[in-house]
Short mmCIF file of C-alpha atoms and ligand atoms in Angstrom, two decimals:
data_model
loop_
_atom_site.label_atom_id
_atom_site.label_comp_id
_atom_site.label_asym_id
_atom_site.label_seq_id
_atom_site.Cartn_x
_atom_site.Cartn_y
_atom_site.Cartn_z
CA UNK L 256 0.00 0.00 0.00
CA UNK L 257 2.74 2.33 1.49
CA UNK L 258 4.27 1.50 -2.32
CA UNK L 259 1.32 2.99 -4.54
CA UNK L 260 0.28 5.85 -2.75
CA UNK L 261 4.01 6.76 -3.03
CA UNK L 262 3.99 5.49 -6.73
CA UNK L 263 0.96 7.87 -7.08
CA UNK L 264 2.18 10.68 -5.32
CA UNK L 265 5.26 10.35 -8.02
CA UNK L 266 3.10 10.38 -10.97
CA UNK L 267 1.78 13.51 -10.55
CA UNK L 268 2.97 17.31 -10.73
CA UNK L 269 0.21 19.22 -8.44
CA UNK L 270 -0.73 17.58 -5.25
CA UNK L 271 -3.63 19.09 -3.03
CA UNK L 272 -4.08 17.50 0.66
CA UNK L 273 -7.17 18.30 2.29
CA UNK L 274 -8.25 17.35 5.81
CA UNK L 275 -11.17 17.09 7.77
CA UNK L 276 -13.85 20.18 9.04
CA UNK L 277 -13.00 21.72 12.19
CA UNK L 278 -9.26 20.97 12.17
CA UNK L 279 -7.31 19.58 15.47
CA UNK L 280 -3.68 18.83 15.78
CA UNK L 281 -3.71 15.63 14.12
CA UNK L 282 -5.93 16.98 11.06
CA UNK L 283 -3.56 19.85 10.77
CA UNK L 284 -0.43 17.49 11.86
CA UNK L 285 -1.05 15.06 8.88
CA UNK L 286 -1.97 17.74 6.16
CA UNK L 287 0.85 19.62 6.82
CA UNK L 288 3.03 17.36 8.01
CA UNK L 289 2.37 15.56 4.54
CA UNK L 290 2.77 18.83 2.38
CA UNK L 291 6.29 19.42 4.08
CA UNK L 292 6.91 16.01 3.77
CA UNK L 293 6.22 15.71 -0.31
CA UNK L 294 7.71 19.42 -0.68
CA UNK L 295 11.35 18.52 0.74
CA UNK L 296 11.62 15.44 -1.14
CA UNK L 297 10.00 16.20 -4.36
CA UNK L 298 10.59 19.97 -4.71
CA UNK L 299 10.25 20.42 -8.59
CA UNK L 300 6.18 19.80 -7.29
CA UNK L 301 3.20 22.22 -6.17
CA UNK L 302 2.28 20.88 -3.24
CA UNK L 303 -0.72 22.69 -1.26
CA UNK L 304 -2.65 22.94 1.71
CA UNK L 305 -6.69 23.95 1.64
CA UNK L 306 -8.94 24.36 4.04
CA UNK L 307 -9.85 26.65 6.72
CA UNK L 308 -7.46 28.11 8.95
CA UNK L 309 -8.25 27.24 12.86
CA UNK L 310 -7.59 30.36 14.70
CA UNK L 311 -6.80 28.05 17.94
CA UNK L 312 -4.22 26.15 15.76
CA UNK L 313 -3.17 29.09 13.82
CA UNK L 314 0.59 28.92 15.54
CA UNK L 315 1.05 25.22 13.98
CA UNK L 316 -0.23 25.54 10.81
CA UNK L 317 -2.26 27.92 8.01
CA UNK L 318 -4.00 27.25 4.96
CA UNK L 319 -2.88 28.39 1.41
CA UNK L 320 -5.12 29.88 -1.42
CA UNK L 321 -5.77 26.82 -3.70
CA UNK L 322 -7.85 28.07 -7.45
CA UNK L 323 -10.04 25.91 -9.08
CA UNK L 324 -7.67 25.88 -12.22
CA UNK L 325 -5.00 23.80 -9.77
CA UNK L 326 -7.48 20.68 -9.49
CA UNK L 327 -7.17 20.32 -13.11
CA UNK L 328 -4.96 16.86 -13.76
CA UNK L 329 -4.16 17.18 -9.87
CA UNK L 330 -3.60 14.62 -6.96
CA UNK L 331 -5.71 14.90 -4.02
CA UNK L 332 -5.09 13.64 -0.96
CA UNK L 333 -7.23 13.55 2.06
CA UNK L 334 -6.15 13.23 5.61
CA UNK L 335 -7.47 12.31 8.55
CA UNK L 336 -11.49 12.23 7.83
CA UNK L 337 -13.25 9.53 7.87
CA UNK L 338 -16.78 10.24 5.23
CA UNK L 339 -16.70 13.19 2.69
CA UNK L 340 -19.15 14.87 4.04
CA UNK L 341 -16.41 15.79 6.57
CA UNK L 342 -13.94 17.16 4.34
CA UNK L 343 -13.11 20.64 4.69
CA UNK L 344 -13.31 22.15 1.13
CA UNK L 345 -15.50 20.50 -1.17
CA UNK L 346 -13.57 20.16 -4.13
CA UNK L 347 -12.04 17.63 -3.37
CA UNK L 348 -13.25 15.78 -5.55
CA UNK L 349 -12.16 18.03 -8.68
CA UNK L 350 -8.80 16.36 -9.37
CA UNK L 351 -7.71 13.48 -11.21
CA UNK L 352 -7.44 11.20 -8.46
CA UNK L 353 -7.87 10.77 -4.95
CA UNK L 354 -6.38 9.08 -1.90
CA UNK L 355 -7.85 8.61 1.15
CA UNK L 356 -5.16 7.99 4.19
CA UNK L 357 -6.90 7.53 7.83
CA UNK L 358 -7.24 6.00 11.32
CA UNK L 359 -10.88 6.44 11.97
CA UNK L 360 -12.98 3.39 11.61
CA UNK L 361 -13.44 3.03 7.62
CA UNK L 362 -17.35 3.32 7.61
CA UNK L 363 -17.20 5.07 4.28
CA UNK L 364 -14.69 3.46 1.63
CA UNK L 365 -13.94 6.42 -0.93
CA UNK L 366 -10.34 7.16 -3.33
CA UNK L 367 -9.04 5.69 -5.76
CA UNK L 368 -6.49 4.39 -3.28
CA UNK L 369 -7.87 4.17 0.38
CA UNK L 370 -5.34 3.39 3.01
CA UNK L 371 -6.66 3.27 6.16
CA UNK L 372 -5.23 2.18 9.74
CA UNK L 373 -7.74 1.85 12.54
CA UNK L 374 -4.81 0.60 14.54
CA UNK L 375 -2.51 3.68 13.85
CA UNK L 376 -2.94 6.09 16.79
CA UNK L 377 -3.49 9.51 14.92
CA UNK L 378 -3.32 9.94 10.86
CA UNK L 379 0.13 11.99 11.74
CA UNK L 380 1.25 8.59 12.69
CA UNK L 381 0.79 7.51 9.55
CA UNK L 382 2.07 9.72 7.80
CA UNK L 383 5.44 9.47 9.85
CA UNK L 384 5.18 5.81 9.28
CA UNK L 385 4.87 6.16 5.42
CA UNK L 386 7.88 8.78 5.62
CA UNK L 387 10.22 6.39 7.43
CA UNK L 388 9.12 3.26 5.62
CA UNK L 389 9.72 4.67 2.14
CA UNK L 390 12.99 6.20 3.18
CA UNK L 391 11.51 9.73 2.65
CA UNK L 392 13.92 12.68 4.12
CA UNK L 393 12.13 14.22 7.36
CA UNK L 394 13.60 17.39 8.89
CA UNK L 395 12.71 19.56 12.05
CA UNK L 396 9.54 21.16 10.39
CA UNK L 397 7.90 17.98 9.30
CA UNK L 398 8.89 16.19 12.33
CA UNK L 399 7.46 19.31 14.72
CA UNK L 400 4.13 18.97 12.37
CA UNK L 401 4.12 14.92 12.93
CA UNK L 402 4.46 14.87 16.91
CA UNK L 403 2.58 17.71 17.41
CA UNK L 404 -0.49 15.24 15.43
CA UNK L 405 0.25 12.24 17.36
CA UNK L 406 0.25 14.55 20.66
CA UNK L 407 -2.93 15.52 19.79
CA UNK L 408 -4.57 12.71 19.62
CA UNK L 409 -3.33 10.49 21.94
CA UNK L 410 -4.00 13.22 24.41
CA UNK L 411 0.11 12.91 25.02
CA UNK L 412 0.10 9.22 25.12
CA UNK L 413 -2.84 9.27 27.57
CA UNK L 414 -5.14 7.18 25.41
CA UNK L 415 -5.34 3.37 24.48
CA UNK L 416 -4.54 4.17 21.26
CA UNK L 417 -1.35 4.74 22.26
CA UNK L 418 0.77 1.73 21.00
CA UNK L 419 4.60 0.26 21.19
CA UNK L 420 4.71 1.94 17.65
CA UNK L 421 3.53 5.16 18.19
CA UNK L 422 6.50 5.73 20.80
CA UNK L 423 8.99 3.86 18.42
CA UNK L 424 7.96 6.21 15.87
CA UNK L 425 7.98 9.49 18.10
CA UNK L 426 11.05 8.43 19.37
CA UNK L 427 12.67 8.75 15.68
CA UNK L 428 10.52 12.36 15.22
CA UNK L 429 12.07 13.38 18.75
CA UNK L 430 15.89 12.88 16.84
CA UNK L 431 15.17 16.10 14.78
CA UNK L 432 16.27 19.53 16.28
CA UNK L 433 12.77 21.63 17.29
CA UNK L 434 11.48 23.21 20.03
CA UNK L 435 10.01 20.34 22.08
CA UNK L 436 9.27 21.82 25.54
CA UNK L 437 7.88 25.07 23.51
CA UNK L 438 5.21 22.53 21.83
CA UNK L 439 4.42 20.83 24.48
CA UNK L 440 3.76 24.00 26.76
CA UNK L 441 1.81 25.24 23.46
CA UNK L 442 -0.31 22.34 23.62
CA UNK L 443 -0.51 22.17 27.71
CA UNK L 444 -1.60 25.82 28.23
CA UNK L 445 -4.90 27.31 27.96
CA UNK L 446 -6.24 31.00 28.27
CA UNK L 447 -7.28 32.11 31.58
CA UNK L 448 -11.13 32.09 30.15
CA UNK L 449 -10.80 28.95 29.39
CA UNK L 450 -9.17 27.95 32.89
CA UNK L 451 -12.35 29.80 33.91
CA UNK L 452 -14.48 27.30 31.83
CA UNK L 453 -13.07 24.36 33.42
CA UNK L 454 -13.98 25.04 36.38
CA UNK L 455 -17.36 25.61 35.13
CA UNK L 456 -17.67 22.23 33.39
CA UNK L 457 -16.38 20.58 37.09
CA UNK L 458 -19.08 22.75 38.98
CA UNK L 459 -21.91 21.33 36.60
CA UNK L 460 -21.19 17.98 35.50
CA UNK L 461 -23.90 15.77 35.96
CA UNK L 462 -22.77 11.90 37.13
CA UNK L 463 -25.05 9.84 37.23
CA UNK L 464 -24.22 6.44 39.69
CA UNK L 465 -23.10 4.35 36.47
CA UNK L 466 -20.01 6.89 35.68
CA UNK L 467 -22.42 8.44 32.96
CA UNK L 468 -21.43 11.83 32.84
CA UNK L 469 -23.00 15.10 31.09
CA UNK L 470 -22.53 19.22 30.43
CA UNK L 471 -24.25 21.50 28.24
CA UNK L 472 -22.78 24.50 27.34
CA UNK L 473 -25.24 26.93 26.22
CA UNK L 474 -24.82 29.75 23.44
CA UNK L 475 -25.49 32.29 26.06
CA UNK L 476 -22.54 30.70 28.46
CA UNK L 477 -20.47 30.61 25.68
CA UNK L 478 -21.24 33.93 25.02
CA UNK L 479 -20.87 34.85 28.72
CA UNK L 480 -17.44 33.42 29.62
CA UNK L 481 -16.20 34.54 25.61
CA UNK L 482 -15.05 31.28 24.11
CA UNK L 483 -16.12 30.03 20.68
CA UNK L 484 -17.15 26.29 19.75
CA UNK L 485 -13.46 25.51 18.74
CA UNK L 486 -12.44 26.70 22.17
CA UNK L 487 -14.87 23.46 23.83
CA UNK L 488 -11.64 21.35 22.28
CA UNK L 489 -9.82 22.43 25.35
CA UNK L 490 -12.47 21.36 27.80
CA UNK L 491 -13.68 18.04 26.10
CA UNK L 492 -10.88 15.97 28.41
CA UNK L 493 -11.89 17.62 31.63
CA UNK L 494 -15.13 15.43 32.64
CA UNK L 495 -12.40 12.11 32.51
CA UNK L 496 -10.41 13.31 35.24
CA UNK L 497 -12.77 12.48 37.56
CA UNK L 498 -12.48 8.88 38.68
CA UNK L 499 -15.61 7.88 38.71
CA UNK L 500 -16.95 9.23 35.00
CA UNK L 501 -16.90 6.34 32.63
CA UNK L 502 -18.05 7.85 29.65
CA UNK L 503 -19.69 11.52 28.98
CA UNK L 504 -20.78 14.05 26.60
CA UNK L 505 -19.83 18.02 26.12
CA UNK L 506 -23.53 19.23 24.33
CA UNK L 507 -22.22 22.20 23.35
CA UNK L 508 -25.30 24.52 21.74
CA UNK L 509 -24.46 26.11 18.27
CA UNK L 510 -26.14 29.96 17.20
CA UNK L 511 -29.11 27.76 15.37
CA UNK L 512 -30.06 26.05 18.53
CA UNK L 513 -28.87 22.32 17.32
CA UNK L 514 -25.93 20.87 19.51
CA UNK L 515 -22.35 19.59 18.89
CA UNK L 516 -22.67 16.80 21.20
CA UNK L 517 -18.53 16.02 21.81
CA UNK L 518 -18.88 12.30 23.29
CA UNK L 519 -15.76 10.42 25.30
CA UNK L 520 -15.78 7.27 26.62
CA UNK L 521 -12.57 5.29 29.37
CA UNK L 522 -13.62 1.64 28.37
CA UNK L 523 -16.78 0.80 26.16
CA UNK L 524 -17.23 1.97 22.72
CA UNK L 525 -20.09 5.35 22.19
CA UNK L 526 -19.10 5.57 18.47
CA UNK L 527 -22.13 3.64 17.42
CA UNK L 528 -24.36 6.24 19.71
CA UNK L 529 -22.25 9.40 17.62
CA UNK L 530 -23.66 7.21 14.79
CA UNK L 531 -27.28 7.20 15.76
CA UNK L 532 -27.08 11.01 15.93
CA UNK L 533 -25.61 12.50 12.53
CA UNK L 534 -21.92 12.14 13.58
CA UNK L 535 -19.32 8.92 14.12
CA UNK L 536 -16.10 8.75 15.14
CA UNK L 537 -13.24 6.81 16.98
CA UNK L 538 -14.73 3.93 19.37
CA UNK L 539 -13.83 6.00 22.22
CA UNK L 540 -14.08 9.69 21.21
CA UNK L 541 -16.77 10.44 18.74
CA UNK L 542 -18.95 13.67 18.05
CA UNK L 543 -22.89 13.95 17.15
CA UNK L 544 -25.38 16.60 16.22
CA UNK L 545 -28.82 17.00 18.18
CA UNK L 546 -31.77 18.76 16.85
CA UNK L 547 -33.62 18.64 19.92
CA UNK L 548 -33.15 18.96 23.62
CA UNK L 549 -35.33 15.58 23.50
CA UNK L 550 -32.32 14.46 21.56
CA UNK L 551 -29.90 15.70 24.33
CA UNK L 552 -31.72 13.67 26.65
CA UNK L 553 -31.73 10.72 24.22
CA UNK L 554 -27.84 10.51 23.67
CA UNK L 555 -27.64 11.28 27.58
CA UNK L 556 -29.77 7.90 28.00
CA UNK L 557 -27.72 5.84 25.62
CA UNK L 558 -24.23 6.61 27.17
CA UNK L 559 -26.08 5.59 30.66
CA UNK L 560 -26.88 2.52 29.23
CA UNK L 561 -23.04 2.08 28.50
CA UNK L 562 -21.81 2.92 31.60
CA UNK L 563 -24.20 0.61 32.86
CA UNK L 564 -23.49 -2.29 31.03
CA UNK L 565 -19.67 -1.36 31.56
CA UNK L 566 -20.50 -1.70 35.44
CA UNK L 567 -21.82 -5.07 35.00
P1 LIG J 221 -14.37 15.96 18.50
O1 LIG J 221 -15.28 15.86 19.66
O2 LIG J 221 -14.83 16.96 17.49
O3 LIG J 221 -12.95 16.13 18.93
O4 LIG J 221 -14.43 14.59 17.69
C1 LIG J 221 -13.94 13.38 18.19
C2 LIG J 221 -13.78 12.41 17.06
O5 LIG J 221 -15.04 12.15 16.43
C3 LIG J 221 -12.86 12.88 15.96
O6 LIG J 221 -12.07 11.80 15.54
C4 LIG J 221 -13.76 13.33 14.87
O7 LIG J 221 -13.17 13.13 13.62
C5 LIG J 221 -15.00 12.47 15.06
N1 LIG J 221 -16.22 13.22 14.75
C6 LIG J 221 -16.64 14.35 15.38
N2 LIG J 221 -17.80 14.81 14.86
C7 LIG J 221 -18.13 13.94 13.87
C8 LIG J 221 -19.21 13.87 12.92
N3 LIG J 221 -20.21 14.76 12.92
N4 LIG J 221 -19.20 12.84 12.04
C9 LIG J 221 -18.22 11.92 12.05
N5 LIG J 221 -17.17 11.94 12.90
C10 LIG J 221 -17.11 12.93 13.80
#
């Protein structure tokens, strides 16, 4: 596999990566990473970036201007999303050909060439894997890009996800020359309204006596304590310090009164609930949509039921 996407990659002279909607590290980490990647070791190509650019994540990476004219006889590779309907920048699907390279569970097969790794902790993984299998050059940049992915989502190394590989293959990023404690402070440090938030989300979390934990963050909270709906990234984690939450969900309420329901889970899977409600995800961290504070409720009910039948 590792062979023909690089076989691909080779065959063509304009390469556009895309990622998924509502960008985190790893999204960001494996588009980039990959662009920096392809640019160092095949420079005589154009190799861009599209999307939108994350204000949060503007210090690790920013979009480029891509024209429709650039699609024409191009390469597109998407990163990191798991169903189209999730990639950021719908024409995606105006080039040549397309390759799909991801670690969420493959519930939608799309590309001409899909590679996808359920195993792989973070797509930036991946991509550091491809780079070191194919005997690719990597430099401080790319490898800054890479880690800062596989940081991301592994919630540094926190999560199951994180495997014998993913530290083999960090410890090879860690060998090139960049600013490692300045990342990791960058990715440990949050503004004081969102420190203010936190302690918010620990004042009203709901537990039930299953582990099944809940908070809704309204538009007029949101509005109150001035944080956007990207900012809720920071807070998603909080609810799983707490020893006895098993699984919960951040219902965060968007300006046309649906809810971003951000769902986490310690043990049993919650993807399949995420699926239930307009989203999906990874088994244990997957995101929904509700239309409907009856929906709330509904999506509250089914995690109980998981941290129920985890207590069993
Ligand atoms: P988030 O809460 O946005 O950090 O999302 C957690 C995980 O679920 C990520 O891997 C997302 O890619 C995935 N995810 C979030 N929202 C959706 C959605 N609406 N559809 C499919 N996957 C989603």
């Amino acid at each position: 596999m590792l062979e023909t996407i690089l076989d691909k990659i080779k065959e063509y002279q304009t390469i556009i990566i895309h990622r998924h909607m509502r960008p985190d590290p790893d999204a960001l980490g494996s588009q980039v990473g990959l662009q920096r990647l392809l640019q160092k070791n095949f420079p005589e190509k154009a190799i861009k970036v599209t999307g939108y650019t994350e204000p949060n994540l503007a210090w690790l990476a920013q979009m480029e201007t891509v024209a429709d004219e650039d699609y024409q006889g191009a390469l597109v590779i998407v990163t990191d999303t798991a169903n189209q309907a999730r990639i950021d920048d719908k024409r995606y699907d105006q080039g040549e050909a397309l390759i799909k390279i991801d670690h969420h569970p493959n519930d939608e097969v799309y590309g001409d060439i899909s590679w996808v790794d359920t195993s792989a902790s973070s797509c930036s993984e991946m991509i550091a894997h491809f780079a070191l299998e194919m005997g690719l050059d990597l430099d401080s940049d790319i490898a800054y890009l890479l880690y800062a992915g596989i940081v991301g989502d592994t919630g540094r190394f926190l999560y199951p996800a994180t495997t014998a590989k993913t530290f083999d293959i960090v410890a090879k990023l860690r060998q090139y020359d960049f600013d490692f404690a300045g990342l990791s402070r960058q990715m440990d440090s949050v503004d004081y309204t969102i420190a203010k938030l936190i302690g918010y989300v620990y004042d009203h979390l709901e537990v039930d006596g299953n582990g099944a934990a809940r908070v809704i963050l309204s538009q007029s909270l949101l509005k109150e304590y001035g944080i956007t709906d990207a900012d809720t990234a920071f807070i998603v984690g909080v609810p799983g310090r707490v020893n006895t939450v098993k699984n919960w969900g951040v219902f965060v309420e968007q300006p046309d009164g649906s809810y971003r329901v951000r769902l986490r889970s310690k043990f049993l899977p919650i993807n399949e609930i995420a699926k239930r409600h307009h989203g999906g995800g990874h088994p244990l961290a997957s995101g929904a949509n509700s239309y409907s504070l009856e929906e709330n409720e509904q999506i509250y009910q089914e995690l109980q039921q998981v941290a129920a039948d985890a207590s069993k």
